[in-house]
Short mmCIF file of C-alpha atoms in Angstrom, two decimals:
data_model
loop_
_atom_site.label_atom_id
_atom_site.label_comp_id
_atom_site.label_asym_id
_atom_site.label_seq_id
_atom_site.Cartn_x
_atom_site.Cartn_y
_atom_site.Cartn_z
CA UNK A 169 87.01 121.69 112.46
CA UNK A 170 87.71 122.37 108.69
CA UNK A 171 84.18 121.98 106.65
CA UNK A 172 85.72 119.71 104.30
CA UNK A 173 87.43 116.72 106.66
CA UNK A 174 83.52 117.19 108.97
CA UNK A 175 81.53 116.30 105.75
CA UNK A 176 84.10 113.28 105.09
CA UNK A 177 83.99 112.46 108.80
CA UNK A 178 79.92 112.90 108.58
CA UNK A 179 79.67 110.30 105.80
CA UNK A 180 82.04 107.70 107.04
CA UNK A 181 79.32 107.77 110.59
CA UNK A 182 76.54 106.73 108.59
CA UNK A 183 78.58 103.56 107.47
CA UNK A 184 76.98 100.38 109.71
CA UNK A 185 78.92 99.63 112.67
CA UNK A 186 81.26 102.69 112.50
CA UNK A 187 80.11 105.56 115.03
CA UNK A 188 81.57 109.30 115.16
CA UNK A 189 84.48 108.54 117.34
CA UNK A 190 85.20 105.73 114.68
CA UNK A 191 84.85 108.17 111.91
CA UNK A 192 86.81 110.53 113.30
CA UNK A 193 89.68 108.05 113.69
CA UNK A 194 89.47 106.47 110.30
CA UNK A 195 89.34 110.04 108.38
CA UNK A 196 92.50 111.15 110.47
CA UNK A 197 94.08 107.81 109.39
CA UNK A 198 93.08 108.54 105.76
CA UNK A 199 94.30 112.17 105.42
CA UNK A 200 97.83 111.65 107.57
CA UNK A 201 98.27 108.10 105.25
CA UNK A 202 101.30 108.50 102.64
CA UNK A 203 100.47 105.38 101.42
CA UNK A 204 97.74 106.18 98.74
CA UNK A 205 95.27 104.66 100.88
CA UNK A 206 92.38 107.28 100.02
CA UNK A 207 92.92 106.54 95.96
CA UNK A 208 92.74 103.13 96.41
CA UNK A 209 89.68 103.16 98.21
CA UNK A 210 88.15 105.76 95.96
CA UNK A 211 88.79 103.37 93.09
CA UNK A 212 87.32 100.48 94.76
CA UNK A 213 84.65 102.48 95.68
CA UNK A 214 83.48 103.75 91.97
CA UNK A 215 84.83 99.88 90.38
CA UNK A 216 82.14 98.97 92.30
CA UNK A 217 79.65 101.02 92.08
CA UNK A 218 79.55 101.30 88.83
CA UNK A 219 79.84 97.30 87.72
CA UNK A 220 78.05 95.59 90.53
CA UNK A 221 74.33 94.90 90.47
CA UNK A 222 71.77 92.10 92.14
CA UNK A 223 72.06 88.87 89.49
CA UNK A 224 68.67 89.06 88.05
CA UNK A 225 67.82 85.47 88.91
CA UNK A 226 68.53 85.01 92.80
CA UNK A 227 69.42 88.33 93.52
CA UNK A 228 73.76 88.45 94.66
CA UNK A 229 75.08 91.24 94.11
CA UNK A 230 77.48 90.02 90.73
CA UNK A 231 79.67 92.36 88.24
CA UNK A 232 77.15 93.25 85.60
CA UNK A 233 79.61 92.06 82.52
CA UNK A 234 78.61 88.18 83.95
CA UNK A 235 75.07 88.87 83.47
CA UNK A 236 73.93 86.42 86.10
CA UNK A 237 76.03 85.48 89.62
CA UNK A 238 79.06 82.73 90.15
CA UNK A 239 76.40 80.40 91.80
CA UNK A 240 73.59 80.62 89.30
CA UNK A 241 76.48 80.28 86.15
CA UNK A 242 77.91 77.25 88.46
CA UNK A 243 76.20 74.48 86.68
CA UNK A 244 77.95 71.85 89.41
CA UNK A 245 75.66 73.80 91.77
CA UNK A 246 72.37 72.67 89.51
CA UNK A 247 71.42 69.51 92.16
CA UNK A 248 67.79 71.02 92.55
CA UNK A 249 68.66 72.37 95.49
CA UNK A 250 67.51 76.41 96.30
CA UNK A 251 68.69 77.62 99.95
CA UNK A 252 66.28 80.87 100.42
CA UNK A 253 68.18 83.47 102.53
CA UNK A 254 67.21 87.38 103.88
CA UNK A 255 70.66 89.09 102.40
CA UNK A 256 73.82 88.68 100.90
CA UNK A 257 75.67 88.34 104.26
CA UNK A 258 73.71 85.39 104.83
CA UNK A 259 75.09 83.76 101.25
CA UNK A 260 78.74 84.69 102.50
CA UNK A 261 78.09 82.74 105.98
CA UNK A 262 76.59 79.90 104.30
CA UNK A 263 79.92 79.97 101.64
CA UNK A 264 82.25 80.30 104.31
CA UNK A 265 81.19 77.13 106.73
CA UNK A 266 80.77 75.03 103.01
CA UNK A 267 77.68 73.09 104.40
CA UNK A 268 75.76 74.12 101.09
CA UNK A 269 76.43 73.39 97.49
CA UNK A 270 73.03 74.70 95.38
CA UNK A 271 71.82 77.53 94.50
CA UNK A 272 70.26 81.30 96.70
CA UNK A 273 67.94 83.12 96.66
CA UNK A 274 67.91 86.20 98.38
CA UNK A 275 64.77 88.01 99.33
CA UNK A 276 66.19 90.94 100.45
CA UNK A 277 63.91 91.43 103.53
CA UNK A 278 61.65 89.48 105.57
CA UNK A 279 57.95 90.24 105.37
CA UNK A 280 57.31 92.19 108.46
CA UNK A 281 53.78 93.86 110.50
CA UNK A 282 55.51 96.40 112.43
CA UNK A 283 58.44 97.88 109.05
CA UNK A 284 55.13 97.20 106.76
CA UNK A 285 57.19 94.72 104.55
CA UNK A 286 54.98 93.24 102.45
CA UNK A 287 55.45 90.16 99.88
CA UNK A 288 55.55 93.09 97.29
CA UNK A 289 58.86 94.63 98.88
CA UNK A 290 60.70 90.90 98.41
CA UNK A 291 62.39 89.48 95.62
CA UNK A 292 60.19 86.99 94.99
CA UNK A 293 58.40 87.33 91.36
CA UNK A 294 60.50 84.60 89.50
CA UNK A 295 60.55 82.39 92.39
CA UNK A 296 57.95 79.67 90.94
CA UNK A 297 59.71 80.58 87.87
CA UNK A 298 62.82 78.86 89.23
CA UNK A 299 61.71 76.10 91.15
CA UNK A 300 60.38 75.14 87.78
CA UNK A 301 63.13 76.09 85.67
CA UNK A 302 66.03 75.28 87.79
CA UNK A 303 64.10 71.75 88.11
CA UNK A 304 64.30 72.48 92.21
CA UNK A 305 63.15 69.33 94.52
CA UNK A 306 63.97 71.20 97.71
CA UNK A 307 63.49 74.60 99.04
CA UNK A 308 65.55 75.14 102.33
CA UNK A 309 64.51 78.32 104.17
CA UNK A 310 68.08 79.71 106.02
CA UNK A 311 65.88 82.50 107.29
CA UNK A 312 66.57 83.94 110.97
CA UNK A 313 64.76 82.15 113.33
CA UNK A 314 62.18 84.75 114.30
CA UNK A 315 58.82 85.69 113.83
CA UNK A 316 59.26 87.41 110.84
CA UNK A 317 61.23 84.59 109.41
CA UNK A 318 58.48 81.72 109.91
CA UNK A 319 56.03 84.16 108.99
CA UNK A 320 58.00 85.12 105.16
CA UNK A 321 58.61 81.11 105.49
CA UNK A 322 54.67 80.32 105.87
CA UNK A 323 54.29 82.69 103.18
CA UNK A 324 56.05 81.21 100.37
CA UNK A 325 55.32 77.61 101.16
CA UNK A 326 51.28 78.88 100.64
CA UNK A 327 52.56 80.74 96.70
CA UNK A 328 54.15 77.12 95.84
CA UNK A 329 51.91 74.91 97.20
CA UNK A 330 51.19 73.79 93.26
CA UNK A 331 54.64 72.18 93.07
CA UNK A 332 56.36 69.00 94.01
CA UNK A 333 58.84 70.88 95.86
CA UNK A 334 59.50 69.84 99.48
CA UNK A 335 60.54 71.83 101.79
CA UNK A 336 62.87 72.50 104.99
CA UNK A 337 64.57 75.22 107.32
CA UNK A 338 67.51 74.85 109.71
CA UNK A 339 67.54 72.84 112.93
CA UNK A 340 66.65 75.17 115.97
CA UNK A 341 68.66 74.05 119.46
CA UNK A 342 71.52 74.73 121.69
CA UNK A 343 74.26 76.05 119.86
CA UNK A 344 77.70 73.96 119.38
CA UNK A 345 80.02 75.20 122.33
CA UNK A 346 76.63 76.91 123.65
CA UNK A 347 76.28 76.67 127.41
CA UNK A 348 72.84 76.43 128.76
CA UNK A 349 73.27 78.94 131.60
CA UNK A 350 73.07 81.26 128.67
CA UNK A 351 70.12 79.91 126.67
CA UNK A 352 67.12 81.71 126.16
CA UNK A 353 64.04 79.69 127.34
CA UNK A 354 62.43 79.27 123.76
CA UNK A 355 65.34 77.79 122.17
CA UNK A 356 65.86 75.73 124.94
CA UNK A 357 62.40 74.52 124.35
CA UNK A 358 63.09 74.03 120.85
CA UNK A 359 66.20 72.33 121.32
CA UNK A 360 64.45 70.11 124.07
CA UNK A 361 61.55 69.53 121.53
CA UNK A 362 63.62 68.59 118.56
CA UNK A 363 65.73 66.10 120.86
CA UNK A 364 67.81 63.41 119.28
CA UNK A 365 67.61 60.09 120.73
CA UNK A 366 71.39 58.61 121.19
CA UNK B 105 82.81 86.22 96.35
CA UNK B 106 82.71 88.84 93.75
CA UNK B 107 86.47 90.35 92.82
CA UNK B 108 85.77 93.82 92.90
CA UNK B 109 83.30 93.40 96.20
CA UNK B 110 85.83 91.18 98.12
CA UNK B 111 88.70 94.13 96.80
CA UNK B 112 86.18 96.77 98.38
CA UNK B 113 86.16 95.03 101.54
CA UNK B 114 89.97 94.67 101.52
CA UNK B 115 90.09 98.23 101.59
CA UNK B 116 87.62 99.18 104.27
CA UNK B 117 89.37 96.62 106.24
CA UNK B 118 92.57 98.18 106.28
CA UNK B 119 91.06 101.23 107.92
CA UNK B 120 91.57 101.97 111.71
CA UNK B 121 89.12 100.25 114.38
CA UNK B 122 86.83 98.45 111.28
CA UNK B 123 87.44 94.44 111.30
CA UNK B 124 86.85 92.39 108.71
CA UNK B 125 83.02 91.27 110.01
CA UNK B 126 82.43 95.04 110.11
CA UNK B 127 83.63 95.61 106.39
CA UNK B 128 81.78 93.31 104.84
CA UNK B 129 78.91 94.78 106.73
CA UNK B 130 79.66 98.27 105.26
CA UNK B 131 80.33 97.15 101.81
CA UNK B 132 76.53 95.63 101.57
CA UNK B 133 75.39 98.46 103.04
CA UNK B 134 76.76 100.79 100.83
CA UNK B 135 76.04 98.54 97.58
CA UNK B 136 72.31 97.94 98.00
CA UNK B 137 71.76 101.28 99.46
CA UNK B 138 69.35 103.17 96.76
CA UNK B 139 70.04 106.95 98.43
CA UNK B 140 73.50 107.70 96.31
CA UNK B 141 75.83 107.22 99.60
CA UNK B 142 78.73 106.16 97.36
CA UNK B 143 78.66 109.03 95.31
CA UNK B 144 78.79 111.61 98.44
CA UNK B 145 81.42 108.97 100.06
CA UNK B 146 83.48 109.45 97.12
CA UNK B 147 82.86 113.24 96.19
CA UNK B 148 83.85 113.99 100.13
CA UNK B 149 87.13 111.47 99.94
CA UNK B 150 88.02 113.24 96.55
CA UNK B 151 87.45 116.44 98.00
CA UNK B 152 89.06 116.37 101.54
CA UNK B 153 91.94 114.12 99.43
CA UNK B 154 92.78 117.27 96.93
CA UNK B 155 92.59 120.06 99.15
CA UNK B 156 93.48 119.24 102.58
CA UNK B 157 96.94 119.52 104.10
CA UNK B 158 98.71 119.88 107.71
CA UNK B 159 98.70 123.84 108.66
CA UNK B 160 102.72 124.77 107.67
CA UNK B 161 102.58 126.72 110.83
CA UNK B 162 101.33 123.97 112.96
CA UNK B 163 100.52 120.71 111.42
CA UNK B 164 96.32 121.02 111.78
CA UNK B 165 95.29 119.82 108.74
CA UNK B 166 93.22 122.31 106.91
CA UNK B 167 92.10 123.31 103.68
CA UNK B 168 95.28 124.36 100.86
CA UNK B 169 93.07 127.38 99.77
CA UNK B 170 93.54 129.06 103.39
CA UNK B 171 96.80 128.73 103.61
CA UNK B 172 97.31 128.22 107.35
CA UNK B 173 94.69 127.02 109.85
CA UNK B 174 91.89 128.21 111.14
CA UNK B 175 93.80 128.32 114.37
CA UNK B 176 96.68 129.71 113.39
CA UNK B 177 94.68 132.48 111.80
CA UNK B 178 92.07 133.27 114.78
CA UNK B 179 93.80 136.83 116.51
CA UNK B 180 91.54 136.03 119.04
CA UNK B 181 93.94 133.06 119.94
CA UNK B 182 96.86 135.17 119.43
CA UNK B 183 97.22 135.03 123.87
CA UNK B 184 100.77 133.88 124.19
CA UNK B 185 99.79 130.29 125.05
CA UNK B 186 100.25 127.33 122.79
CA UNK B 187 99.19 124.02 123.40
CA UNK B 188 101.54 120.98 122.43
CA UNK B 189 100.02 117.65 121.24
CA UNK B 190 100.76 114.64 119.35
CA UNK B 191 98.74 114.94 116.42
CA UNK B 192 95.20 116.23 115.72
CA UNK B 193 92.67 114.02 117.14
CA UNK B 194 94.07 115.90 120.39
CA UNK B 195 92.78 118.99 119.22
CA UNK B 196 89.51 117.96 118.27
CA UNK B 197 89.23 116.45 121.88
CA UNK B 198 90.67 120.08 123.78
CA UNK B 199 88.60 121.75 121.21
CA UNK B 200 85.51 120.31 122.16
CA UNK B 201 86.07 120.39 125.82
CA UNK B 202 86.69 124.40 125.46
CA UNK B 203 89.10 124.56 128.03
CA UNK B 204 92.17 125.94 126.19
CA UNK B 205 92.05 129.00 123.86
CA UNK B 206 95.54 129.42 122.51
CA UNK B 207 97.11 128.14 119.49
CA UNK B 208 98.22 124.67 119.18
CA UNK B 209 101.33 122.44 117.37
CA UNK B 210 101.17 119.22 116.52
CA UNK B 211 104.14 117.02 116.93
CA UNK B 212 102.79 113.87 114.20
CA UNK B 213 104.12 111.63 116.74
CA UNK B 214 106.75 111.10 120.13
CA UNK B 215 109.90 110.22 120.74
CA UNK B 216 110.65 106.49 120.82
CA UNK B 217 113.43 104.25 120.90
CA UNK B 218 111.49 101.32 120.77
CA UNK B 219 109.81 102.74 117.65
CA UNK B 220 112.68 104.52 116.19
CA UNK B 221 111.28 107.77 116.15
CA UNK B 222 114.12 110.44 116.50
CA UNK B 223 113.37 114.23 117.01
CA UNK B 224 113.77 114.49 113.02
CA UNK B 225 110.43 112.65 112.48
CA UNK B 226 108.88 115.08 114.76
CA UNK B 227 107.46 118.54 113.91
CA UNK B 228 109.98 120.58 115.45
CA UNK B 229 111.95 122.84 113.40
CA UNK B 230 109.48 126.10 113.56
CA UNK B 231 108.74 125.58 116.75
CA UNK B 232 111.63 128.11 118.35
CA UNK B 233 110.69 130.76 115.83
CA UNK B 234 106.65 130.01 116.69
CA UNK B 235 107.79 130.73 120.19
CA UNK B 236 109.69 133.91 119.15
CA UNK B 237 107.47 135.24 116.15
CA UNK B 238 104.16 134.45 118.51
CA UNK B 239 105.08 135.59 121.34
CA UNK B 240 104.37 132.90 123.52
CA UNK B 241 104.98 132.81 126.96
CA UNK B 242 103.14 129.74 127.84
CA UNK B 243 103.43 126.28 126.57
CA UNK B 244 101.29 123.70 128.00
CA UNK B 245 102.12 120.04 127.20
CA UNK B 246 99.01 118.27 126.68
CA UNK B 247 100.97 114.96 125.54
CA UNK B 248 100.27 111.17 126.57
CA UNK B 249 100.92 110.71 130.31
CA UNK B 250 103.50 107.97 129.48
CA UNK B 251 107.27 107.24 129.08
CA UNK B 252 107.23 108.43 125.29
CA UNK B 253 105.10 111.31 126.28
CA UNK B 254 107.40 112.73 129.32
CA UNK B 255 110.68 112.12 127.28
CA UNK B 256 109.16 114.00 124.49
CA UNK B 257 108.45 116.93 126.75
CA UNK B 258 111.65 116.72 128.23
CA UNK B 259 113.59 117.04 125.02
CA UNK B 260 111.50 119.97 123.42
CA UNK B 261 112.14 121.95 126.76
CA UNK B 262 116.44 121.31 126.58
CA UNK B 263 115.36 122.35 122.82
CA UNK B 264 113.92 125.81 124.53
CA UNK B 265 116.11 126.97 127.32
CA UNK B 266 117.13 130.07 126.09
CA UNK B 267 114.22 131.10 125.33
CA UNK B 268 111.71 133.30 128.60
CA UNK B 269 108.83 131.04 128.22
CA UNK B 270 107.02 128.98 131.10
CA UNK B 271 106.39 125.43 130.36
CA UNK B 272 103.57 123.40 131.91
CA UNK B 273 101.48 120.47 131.85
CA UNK B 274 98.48 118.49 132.30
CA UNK B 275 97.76 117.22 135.98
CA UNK B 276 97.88 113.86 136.51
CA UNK B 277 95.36 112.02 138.86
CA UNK B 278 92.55 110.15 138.87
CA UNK B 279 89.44 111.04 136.58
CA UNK B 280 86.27 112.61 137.11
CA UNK B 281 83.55 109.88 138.33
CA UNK B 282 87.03 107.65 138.26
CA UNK B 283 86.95 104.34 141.16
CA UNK B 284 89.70 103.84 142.75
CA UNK B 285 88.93 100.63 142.14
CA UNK B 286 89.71 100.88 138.90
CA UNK B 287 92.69 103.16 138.80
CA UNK B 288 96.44 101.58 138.41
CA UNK B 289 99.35 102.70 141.18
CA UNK B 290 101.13 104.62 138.72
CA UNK B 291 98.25 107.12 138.49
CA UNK B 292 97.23 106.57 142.18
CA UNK B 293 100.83 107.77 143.11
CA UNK B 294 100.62 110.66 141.27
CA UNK B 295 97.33 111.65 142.55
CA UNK B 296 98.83 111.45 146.29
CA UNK B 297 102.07 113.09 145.66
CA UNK B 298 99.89 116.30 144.14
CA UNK B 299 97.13 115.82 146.83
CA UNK B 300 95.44 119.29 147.16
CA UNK B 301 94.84 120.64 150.23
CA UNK B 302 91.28 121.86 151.36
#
């Protein structure tokens, strides 16, 4: 295979989700395109790179000419509420399903034993900062529902402890649609726990 | 979402096998990662974009500065056999396998009515003076084992009568480790009418 279309095909398998079969297809779509597909996506590509950073106050990834993000210049979005989330995925869920109308922040990681994530490695220095800035009343933690999650979750309850922010996290239990048969034990525990009388 | 993110993820989006969950998933990747991915992503698109084209010989794409393929130039493969296909990804796969050492000529697609693809679309014209100027007294059709793929065949052989050179193709049957389970009657019947003997 020519050198040049096996280093293009090499960098497009180190993309998440696309493997070398993938790559292979995508580059062949890319070069055999008439379209102008490959110019376009090179100018997306550099647009992007070069103009988009993390907002300096809750950490989305925002075009660096705004300064801060859409959510944290959103002053409808000021209600004291501050949804705490792992990544910027988790911000375009959360968007998408419209169940949440404050403000992020995105800690970029969850503290973690085993990776050796410590609070150091999050994005949490102007945290207090905001809650008292931002005039927040309620933290809710949208963190994945593992041990690592409680555990970052126990950890920044104990740094704000000083506040009169309450706290909360998502409901654990059976999912909608879920069926049972296919339920691990522990959130069927949870879920059993948590039950809602009718 | 961000306008030049969500115009990023348009773009990966468009490409073959990636969805739109697995876009977004590549666009964060590539915007928080720290190790300069982008800039090799976009150096090897530039790159491959500039100086690749299909072989004028045989339709491999290859690098402009060669001037025909790495196939096409390989003496070594210069042994009167030459491997039809429909377009490159083929080549990679025979390539890989080793089985076939000849040169090879990419059609860039099959005959279709349904499609509207007409032998004009196809890469035929040097094909007749390949077969005279090469030498070739083989041609082995490695093309789709479907309607599209056998009409194709048919036509480029009427295209070639007058010509000495033997004309094969791949056998049909079922696949190594293959169930018959598994396998439709199309291929089953094939795989009884060419039954070897033992």
């Amino acid at each position: 295979m020519n050198p040049k279309i096996e280093k293009l095909i090499k960098q497009f398998a180190k993309l998440p989700r696309v493997g070398n079969r993938a790559a292979r297809r995508i580059v062949l779509g890319l070069l055999q395109d008439k379209t102008g597909r490959i110019d376009k996506l090179v100018e997306a590509l550099t647009d992007a790179h070069e103009n988009i950073y993390p907002c300096p106050n809750c950490g989305v990834l925002t075009d660096k000419a705004n300064g801060i993000c859409e959510y944290c210049r959103d002053n409808t979005r000021a209600n004291g509420m501050l949804c705490i989330v792992r990544d910027l995925a988790d911000v375009w869920t959360l968007e998408k399903s419209g169940v949440f109308n404050g403000r992020y922040h995105i800690l970029g990681g969850l503290l973690s034993g085993v990776a050796g994530v410590t609070p150091e490695d999050l994005n949490l220095d102007n945290l207090s900062a905001r809650v008292r800035d931002e005039k927040i009343s309620e933290i809710i933690f949208a963190l994945p529902n593992t041990v690592e999650g409680k555990t970052t979750q126990q950890y920044i309850i104990s740094t704000l402890t000083n506040t009169n922010v309450r706290f909360s996290e998502l409901a654990s239990g059976v999912p909608l649609g879920g069926d049972l048969d296919y339920i691990d034990d522990g959130t069927l525990s949870l879920a059993f726990g948590g039950r809602r009388e009718l």
